[in-house]
Amino acid sequence: METDKKYILVTGGAGYIGSHTVVALIEKGFTPVIIDDFRNSNKDVIQRLQTITKQEIIYFNIACQDQPRLRGVLEQFPAFGVIHFAADKAVGESVEKPLKYFDNNFGSLISILELIQEYNIEKFVFSSSCTVYGDPEIIPVNEESPVSYNSPYGYTKKVCEEMIEQFIPSCPSVKATLLRYFNPVGAHESGLIGEEPDGKPNNLLPFITQTAAGIRKELTVFGDDYDTPDGTCIRDYIHVVDLAEAHVAALESLDDSKDNPVVYNVGTGKGTSVLEMISTFENITGKQLPYTIGPRREGDIKEIFANTDKVNQKLNWKSKKTIEDAIATAWSFEQYIREKRSKK
Ligand code: UD1
């Protein structure tokens, strides 16, 4: 058993947000222990994390519901915190396969909470989403805004939050933080880790970069008849490196308020439209992006962005990076991935 290090169990640590958080943890002196079954992530992310951090990365190919093996990991690396990213996250797929989402997203959380109780783990950070605000009437949304859901995926996030709320009174020694992410974008400045969708991307920025790289013929803008200044939907795009740092801030927080779990919006507080994303991409890369205007996508909401006062004040965290930086790094990452695949 090794005890001189500040171990943090990171479930889904090889995924998009998880991998950036692993880097942020190491920069702040923590020792992440990755648990990932690589169902939706790439095994060589581990090697790339080693290149970025110049450190041996501790990782285990284990599913969150495999408690016997997770116990083995926790015996060897007594973690004082858990950051739980591992979950299925595609809105469209969740409509087709809701039971897959219930099984994985609920089952993994239950398994992890049981282990938190068993091992007296002090800190728990849960990956939630602005999807819990459904289609909000009042914008920006704050943490008190009404919650609902638009898809089985959104339902799992809402119910997981409620499960944590119901669990904490039975285990008050753990301090839980629910981070509601807005739209994560961008990549690490090294260009080695980023959003790496399997097949056709669902999210806007990977679709843009794949289109510009010639992998997709054109981007379809899902509707330009919304009641917004340019007619396209508005989202709060948060740089993944900033988002990763919010997890470290949550672990380091000395906030002793009675709120347990404590909930934070993690966004920039600024809304950007789809057409603004496209024009910023074109300005930064000097590439013309082929796109057409198509019908609205089912389930899309018109507009959402965050009120970030609470996270700014209580966690002393603020987004620092710009959309331009997110687009530039996502574009470098796209080129890295293309080059890598072309060598295979
Ligand atoms: C949604 C969820 C978010 C979740 C994410 C996971 C909500 C409010 N948000 O984000 O919580 O983490 O899915 O995937 O439920 N767009 C196009 N063309 C495209 C792709 C996207 O025009 O080819 C537009 C969309 O209409 C939307 C914007 O780009 O306006 C962003 O879309 P996307 O990246 O898919 O994210 P959300 O749907 O906002």
Short mmCIF file of N, CA and C in Angstrom, two decimals, residues 54-182:
data_model
loop_
_atom_site.label_atom_id
_atom_site.label_comp_id
_atom_site.label_asym_id
_atom_site.label_seq_id
_atom_site.Cartn_x
_atom_site.Cartn_y
_atom_site.Cartn_z
N LYS A 54 5.01 13.72 -18.63
CA LYS A 54 6.34 13.14 -18.37
C LYS A 54 6.31 12.28 -17.10
N GLN A 55 5.22 11.60 -16.91
CA GLN A 55 5.06 10.74 -15.72
C GLN A 55 4.44 9.43 -16.12
N GLU A 56 4.68 8.44 -15.28
CA GLU A 56 3.99 7.16 -15.44
C GLU A 56 2.53 7.37 -15.01
N ILE A 57 1.60 6.99 -15.87
CA ILE A 57 0.18 7.16 -15.52
C ILE A 57 -0.35 5.83 -14.97
N ILE A 58 -1.00 5.93 -13.81
CA ILE A 58 -1.56 4.71 -13.21
C ILE A 58 -2.95 4.51 -13.80
N TYR A 59 -3.19 3.37 -14.41
CA TYR A 59 -4.53 3.13 -14.95
C TYR A 59 -4.91 1.66 -14.89
N PHE A 60 -6.23 1.44 -14.84
CA PHE A 60 -6.76 0.08 -14.80
C PHE A 60 -7.92 -0.04 -15.77
N ASN A 61 -7.91 -1.11 -16.54
CA ASN A 61 -9.02 -1.37 -17.47
C ASN A 61 -10.12 -2.12 -16.70
N ILE A 62 -10.95 -1.34 -16.04
CA ILE A 62 -11.98 -1.93 -15.16
C ILE A 62 -13.27 -1.13 -15.36
N ALA A 63 -14.41 -1.83 -15.37
CA ALA A 63 -15.70 -1.12 -15.42
C ALA A 63 -16.10 -0.72 -14.00
N CYS A 64 -16.85 0.36 -13.91
CA CYS A 64 -17.21 0.89 -12.58
C CYS A 64 -18.07 -0.08 -11.77
N GLN A 65 -18.72 -1.00 -12.45
CA GLN A 65 -19.59 -1.92 -11.70
C GLN A 65 -18.83 -3.15 -11.22
N ASP A 66 -17.55 -3.24 -11.54
CA ASP A 66 -16.74 -4.39 -11.13
C ASP A 66 -16.13 -4.11 -9.74
N GLN A 67 -16.97 -4.22 -8.72
CA GLN A 67 -16.50 -3.83 -7.38
C GLN A 67 -15.33 -4.65 -6.86
N PRO A 68 -15.30 -5.99 -7.07
CA PRO A 68 -14.15 -6.74 -6.53
C PRO A 68 -12.82 -6.18 -7.03
N ARG A 69 -12.73 -5.88 -8.32
CA ARG A 69 -11.45 -5.36 -8.84
C ARG A 69 -11.21 -3.92 -8.38
N LEU A 70 -12.29 -3.13 -8.26
CA LEU A 70 -12.11 -1.76 -7.77
C LEU A 70 -11.61 -1.75 -6.32
N ARG A 71 -12.09 -2.71 -5.55
CA ARG A 71 -11.59 -2.81 -4.16
C ARG A 71 -10.08 -3.04 -4.17
N GLY A 72 -9.64 -3.89 -5.08
CA GLY A 72 -8.20 -4.16 -5.19
C GLY A 72 -7.43 -2.86 -5.47
N VAL A 73 -7.98 -2.05 -6.34
CA VAL A 73 -7.31 -0.77 -6.67
C VAL A 73 -7.29 0.14 -5.45
N LEU A 74 -8.41 0.22 -4.75
CA LEU A 74 -8.47 1.13 -3.59
C LEU A 74 -7.61 0.65 -2.43
N GLU A 75 -7.39 -0.68 -2.34
CA GLU A 75 -6.47 -1.19 -1.31
C GLU A 75 -5.05 -0.74 -1.64
N GLN A 76 -4.72 -0.81 -2.91
CA GLN A 76 -3.35 -0.46 -3.32
C GLN A 76 -3.12 1.05 -3.31
N PHE A 77 -4.15 1.79 -3.73
CA PHE A 77 -4.03 3.26 -3.83
C PHE A 77 -5.15 3.91 -3.03
N PRO A 78 -4.94 4.14 -1.74
CA PRO A 78 -6.02 4.66 -0.90
C PRO A 78 -6.36 6.11 -1.27
N ALA A 79 -7.39 6.25 -2.08
CA ALA A 79 -7.73 7.57 -2.62
C ALA A 79 -8.46 8.39 -1.57
N PHE A 80 -8.19 9.70 -1.59
CA PHE A 80 -9.01 10.52 -0.70
C PHE A 80 -10.14 11.21 -1.46
N GLY A 81 -10.11 11.08 -2.79
CA GLY A 81 -11.20 11.66 -3.58
C GLY A 81 -11.51 10.80 -4.80
N VAL A 82 -12.74 10.94 -5.28
CA VAL A 82 -13.14 10.27 -6.52
C VAL A 82 -13.76 11.32 -7.44
N ILE A 83 -13.33 11.34 -8.70
CA ILE A 83 -14.01 12.15 -9.71
C ILE A 83 -14.66 11.15 -10.67
N HIS A 84 -15.97 11.24 -10.76
CA HIS A 84 -16.70 10.20 -11.50
C HIS A 84 -17.19 10.74 -12.85
N PHE A 85 -16.39 10.45 -13.90
CA PHE A 85 -16.77 10.86 -15.26
C PHE A 85 -17.49 9.74 -16.01
N ALA A 86 -17.14 8.50 -15.68
CA ALA A 86 -17.55 7.37 -16.54
C ALA A 86 -19.07 7.32 -16.70
N ALA A 87 -19.51 7.52 -17.92
CA ALA A 87 -20.95 7.47 -18.23
C ALA A 87 -21.12 7.48 -19.74
N ASP A 88 -22.28 7.01 -20.19
CA ASP A 88 -22.62 7.18 -21.61
C ASP A 88 -23.23 8.56 -21.76
N LYS A 89 -22.97 9.21 -22.92
CA LYS A 89 -23.31 10.64 -23.00
C LYS A 89 -23.94 11.11 -24.31
N ALA A 90 -24.29 10.20 -25.22
CA ALA A 90 -24.83 10.67 -26.49
C ALA A 90 -26.36 10.78 -26.41
N VAL A 91 -26.83 12.02 -26.55
CA VAL A 91 -28.26 12.28 -26.38
C VAL A 91 -29.09 11.40 -27.34
N GLY A 92 -28.71 11.38 -28.63
CA GLY A 92 -29.48 10.64 -29.64
C GLY A 92 -29.50 9.15 -29.34
N GLU A 93 -28.35 8.58 -29.00
CA GLU A 93 -28.29 7.15 -28.70
C GLU A 93 -29.15 6.82 -27.49
N SER A 94 -29.19 7.75 -26.54
CA SER A 94 -29.96 7.47 -25.32
C SER A 94 -31.45 7.34 -25.61
N VAL A 95 -31.91 7.99 -26.68
CA VAL A 95 -33.33 7.88 -27.04
C VAL A 95 -33.59 6.49 -27.62
N GLU A 96 -32.60 5.96 -28.36
CA GLU A 96 -32.76 4.62 -28.95
C GLU A 96 -32.52 3.51 -27.94
N LYS A 97 -31.59 3.74 -27.02
CA LYS A 97 -31.22 2.67 -26.08
C LYS A 97 -31.27 3.17 -24.63
N PRO A 98 -32.45 3.54 -24.17
CA PRO A 98 -32.51 4.11 -22.81
C PRO A 98 -32.00 3.14 -21.74
N LEU A 99 -32.23 1.84 -21.92
CA LEU A 99 -31.83 0.90 -20.85
C LEU A 99 -30.32 0.82 -20.71
N LYS A 100 -29.62 0.95 -21.85
CA LYS A 100 -28.15 0.98 -21.80
C LYS A 100 -27.71 2.16 -20.91
N TYR A 101 -28.38 3.30 -21.07
CA TYR A 101 -28.03 4.49 -20.29
C TYR A 101 -28.38 4.31 -18.82
N PHE A 102 -29.54 3.68 -18.55
CA PHE A 102 -29.92 3.49 -17.15
C PHE A 102 -28.94 2.52 -16.49
N ASP A 103 -28.64 1.44 -17.20
CA ASP A 103 -27.75 0.42 -16.62
C ASP A 103 -26.37 1.02 -16.33
N ASN A 104 -25.79 1.67 -17.30
CA ASN A 104 -24.42 2.16 -17.10
C ASN A 104 -24.37 3.38 -16.17
N ASN A 105 -25.21 4.37 -16.46
CA ASN A 105 -25.07 5.62 -15.70
C ASN A 105 -25.55 5.47 -14.25
N PHE A 106 -26.64 4.76 -14.04
CA PHE A 106 -27.08 4.54 -12.64
C PHE A 106 -26.22 3.48 -11.96
N GLY A 107 -25.99 2.37 -12.68
CA GLY A 107 -25.25 1.25 -12.08
C GLY A 107 -23.85 1.67 -11.66
N SER A 108 -23.17 2.44 -12.50
CA SER A 108 -21.81 2.87 -12.16
C SER A 108 -21.82 3.78 -10.95
N LEU A 109 -22.78 4.70 -10.92
CA LEU A 109 -22.83 5.63 -9.78
C LEU A 109 -23.08 4.87 -8.48
N ILE A 110 -24.02 3.93 -8.50
CA ILE A 110 -24.32 3.19 -7.27
C ILE A 110 -23.08 2.44 -6.78
N SER A 111 -22.40 1.80 -7.72
CA SER A 111 -21.21 1.04 -7.36
C SER A 111 -20.15 1.96 -6.72
N ILE A 112 -19.95 3.11 -7.34
CA ILE A 112 -18.92 4.05 -6.84
C ILE A 112 -19.32 4.60 -5.46
N LEU A 113 -20.60 4.93 -5.29
CA LEU A 113 -21.03 5.47 -3.98
C LEU A 113 -20.86 4.41 -2.88
N GLU A 114 -21.13 3.16 -3.21
CA GLU A 114 -20.94 2.11 -2.20
C GLU A 114 -19.49 2.03 -1.76
N LEU A 115 -18.59 2.18 -2.73
CA LEU A 115 -17.16 2.09 -2.40
C LEU A 115 -16.70 3.33 -1.62
N ILE A 116 -17.28 4.47 -1.95
CA ILE A 116 -16.95 5.70 -1.21
C ILE A 116 -17.28 5.53 0.26
N GLN A 117 -18.44 4.90 0.50
CA GLN A 117 -18.86 4.67 1.88
C GLN A 117 -17.94 3.65 2.56
N GLU A 118 -17.69 2.58 1.84
CA GLU A 118 -16.87 1.50 2.41
C GLU A 118 -15.45 1.97 2.75
N TYR A 119 -14.89 2.83 1.92
CA TYR A 119 -13.49 3.24 2.12
C TYR A 119 -13.37 4.63 2.74
N ASN A 120 -14.49 5.18 3.22
CA ASN A 120 -14.45 6.51 3.88
C ASN A 120 -13.76 7.57 3.04
N ILE A 121 -14.09 7.61 1.78
CA ILE A 121 -13.45 8.58 0.89
C ILE A 121 -14.04 9.96 1.18
N GLU A 122 -13.15 10.99 1.22
CA GLU A 122 -13.58 12.30 1.71
C GLU A 122 -14.27 13.18 0.68
N LYS A 123 -13.82 13.07 -0.59
CA LYS A 123 -14.34 14.01 -1.59
C LYS A 123 -14.89 13.26 -2.79
N PHE A 124 -16.00 13.77 -3.30
CA PHE A 124 -16.60 13.14 -4.48
C PHE A 124 -17.04 14.25 -5.43
N VAL A 125 -16.58 14.15 -6.67
CA VAL A 125 -16.97 15.14 -7.68
C VAL A 125 -17.70 14.40 -8.79
N PHE A 126 -18.90 14.86 -9.08
CA PHE A 126 -19.73 14.18 -10.09
C PHE A 126 -19.90 15.07 -11.32
N SER A 127 -19.75 14.43 -12.49
CA SER A 127 -19.92 15.07 -13.79
C SER A 127 -21.38 15.21 -14.11
N SER A 128 -21.93 16.38 -13.90
CA SER A 128 -23.30 16.58 -14.33
C SER A 128 -23.30 17.50 -15.56
N SER A 129 -24.45 17.96 -15.94
CA SER A 129 -24.55 18.66 -17.22
C SER A 129 -25.63 19.72 -17.16
N CYS A 130 -25.46 20.75 -17.99
CA CYS A 130 -26.51 21.77 -18.09
C CYS A 130 -27.76 21.18 -18.70
N THR A 131 -27.67 19.96 -19.19
CA THR A 131 -28.86 19.29 -19.73
C THR A 131 -29.94 19.18 -18.66
N VAL A 132 -29.55 19.23 -17.37
CA VAL A 132 -30.57 19.13 -16.31
C VAL A 132 -31.49 20.35 -16.27
N TYR A 133 -31.14 21.42 -16.98
CA TYR A 133 -32.04 22.59 -17.01
C TYR A 133 -33.10 22.46 -18.11
N GLY A 134 -33.04 21.35 -18.88
CA GLY A 134 -34.04 21.17 -19.95
C GLY A 134 -34.03 22.37 -20.88
N ASP A 135 -35.22 22.86 -21.19
CA ASP A 135 -35.37 24.03 -22.07
C ASP A 135 -35.74 25.21 -21.17
N PRO A 136 -34.74 25.97 -20.71
CA PRO A 136 -35.02 26.94 -19.65
C PRO A 136 -35.81 28.16 -20.13
N GLU A 137 -36.67 28.64 -19.25
CA GLU A 137 -37.45 29.84 -19.60
C GLU A 137 -36.65 31.10 -19.34
N ILE A 138 -35.84 31.07 -18.29
CA ILE A 138 -35.07 32.27 -17.94
C ILE A 138 -33.58 31.99 -18.09
N ILE A 139 -32.91 32.88 -18.83
CA ILE A 139 -31.48 32.73 -19.11
C ILE A 139 -30.76 33.99 -18.67
N PRO A 140 -29.56 33.95 -18.14
CA PRO A 140 -28.78 32.73 -17.84
C PRO A 140 -29.40 31.91 -16.71
N VAL A 141 -29.06 30.62 -16.72
CA VAL A 141 -29.56 29.75 -15.66
C VAL A 141 -28.60 29.79 -14.48
N ASN A 142 -29.16 29.81 -13.26
CA ASN A 142 -28.29 29.64 -12.09
C ASN A 142 -28.63 28.30 -11.45
N GLU A 143 -27.93 27.98 -10.37
CA GLU A 143 -28.05 26.64 -9.78
C GLU A 143 -29.43 26.39 -9.20
N GLU A 144 -30.19 27.47 -9.01
CA GLU A 144 -31.54 27.32 -8.46
C GLU A 144 -32.60 27.20 -9.56
N SER A 145 -32.20 27.35 -10.81
CA SER A 145 -33.17 27.26 -11.89
C SER A 145 -33.83 25.88 -11.89
N PRO A 146 -35.08 25.80 -12.36
CA PRO A 146 -35.78 24.51 -12.34
C PRO A 146 -35.06 23.46 -13.16
N VAL A 147 -35.09 22.22 -12.70
CA VAL A 147 -34.45 21.13 -13.45
C VAL A 147 -35.51 20.25 -14.11
N SER A 148 -35.15 19.72 -15.26
CA SER A 148 -36.03 18.78 -15.96
C SER A 148 -35.15 17.96 -16.89
N TYR A 149 -35.72 17.37 -17.91
CA TYR A 149 -34.88 16.61 -18.84
C TYR A 149 -35.57 16.52 -20.18
N ASN A 150 -34.74 16.33 -21.23
CA ASN A 150 -35.24 16.27 -22.60
C ASN A 150 -34.95 14.93 -23.26
N SER A 151 -34.22 14.06 -22.57
CA SER A 151 -33.80 12.79 -23.18
C SER A 151 -33.48 11.82 -22.05
N PRO A 152 -33.41 10.51 -22.37
CA PRO A 152 -33.00 9.54 -21.33
C PRO A 152 -31.62 9.90 -20.75
N TYR A 153 -30.71 10.42 -21.60
CA TYR A 153 -29.40 10.85 -21.09
C TYR A 153 -29.59 11.94 -20.03
N GLY A 154 -30.38 12.96 -20.38
CA GLY A 154 -30.62 14.06 -19.44
C GLY A 154 -31.30 13.55 -18.17
N TYR A 155 -32.19 12.59 -18.35
CA TYR A 155 -32.87 11.99 -17.20
C TYR A 155 -31.85 11.33 -16.27
N THR A 156 -30.86 10.62 -16.86
CA THR A 156 -29.87 9.96 -15.98
C THR A 156 -29.08 11.00 -15.19
N LYS A 157 -28.75 12.13 -15.81
CA LYS A 157 -27.98 13.15 -15.07
C LYS A 157 -28.82 13.72 -13.93
N LYS A 158 -30.08 13.99 -14.22
CA LYS A 158 -30.96 14.55 -13.19
C LYS A 158 -31.12 13.55 -12.04
N VAL A 159 -31.40 12.29 -12.38
CA VAL A 159 -31.63 11.29 -11.33
C VAL A 159 -30.33 11.00 -10.57
N CYS A 160 -29.19 10.97 -11.27
CA CYS A 160 -27.92 10.75 -10.56
C CYS A 160 -27.69 11.87 -9.53
N GLU A 161 -27.98 13.10 -9.91
CA GLU A 161 -27.84 14.20 -8.94
C GLU A 161 -28.72 13.93 -7.72
N GLU A 162 -29.96 13.50 -7.99
CA GLU A 162 -30.90 13.25 -6.88
C GLU A 162 -30.46 12.06 -6.03
N MET A 163 -29.87 11.05 -6.70
CA MET A 163 -29.39 9.89 -5.94
C MET A 163 -28.28 10.33 -4.98
N ILE A 164 -27.41 11.20 -5.46
CA ILE A 164 -26.32 11.67 -4.59
C ILE A 164 -26.91 12.46 -3.41
N GLU A 165 -27.89 13.31 -3.70
CA GLU A 165 -28.54 14.08 -2.62
C GLU A 165 -29.16 13.16 -1.57
N GLN A 166 -29.78 12.08 -2.03
CA GLN A 166 -30.44 11.15 -1.11
C GLN A 166 -29.44 10.29 -0.36
N PHE A 167 -28.28 10.09 -0.97
CA PHE A 167 -27.26 9.21 -0.37
C PHE A 167 -26.49 9.93 0.75
N ILE A 168 -26.20 11.22 0.54
CA ILE A 168 -25.29 11.92 1.45
C ILE A 168 -25.70 11.85 2.93
N PRO A 169 -26.98 11.99 3.28
CA PRO A 169 -27.31 11.91 4.72
C PRO A 169 -26.87 10.60 5.37
N SER A 170 -26.76 9.54 4.58
CA SER A 170 -26.31 8.26 5.16
C SER A 170 -24.79 8.18 5.24
N CYS A 171 -24.11 9.16 4.64
CA CYS A 171 -22.65 9.12 4.59
C CYS A 171 -22.12 10.56 4.61
N PRO A 172 -22.45 11.33 5.67
CA PRO A 172 -22.16 12.77 5.66
C PRO A 172 -20.68 13.11 5.69
N SER A 173 -19.82 12.11 5.93
CA SER A 173 -18.39 12.43 5.97
C SER A 173 -17.83 12.73 4.59
N VAL A 174 -18.55 12.36 3.53
CA VAL A 174 -18.05 12.68 2.20
C VAL A 174 -18.63 14.02 1.75
N LYS A 175 -17.75 14.85 1.20
CA LYS A 175 -18.19 16.14 0.67
C LYS A 175 -18.36 15.97 -0.85
N ALA A 176 -19.59 16.14 -1.32
CA ALA A 176 -19.86 15.90 -2.74
C ALA A 176 -20.09 17.21 -3.49
N THR A 177 -19.57 17.25 -4.70
CA THR A 177 -19.74 18.42 -5.57
C THR A 177 -20.33 17.95 -6.90
N LEU A 178 -21.38 18.61 -7.33
CA LEU A 178 -21.97 18.30 -8.63
C LEU A 178 -21.60 19.43 -9.58
N LEU A 179 -20.85 19.11 -10.62
CA LEU A 179 -20.47 20.15 -11.59
C LEU A 179 -21.36 20.02 -12.82
N ARG A 180 -22.11 21.08 -13.08
CA ARG A 180 -22.98 21.08 -14.27
C ARG A 180 -22.24 21.76 -15.41
N TYR A 181 -21.70 20.94 -16.30
CA TYR A 181 -20.92 21.48 -17.42
C TYR A 181 -21.84 22.05 -18.47
N PHE A 182 -21.39 23.13 -19.10
CA PHE A 182 -22.08 23.61 -20.28
C PHE A 182 -21.45 22.88 -21.47
#
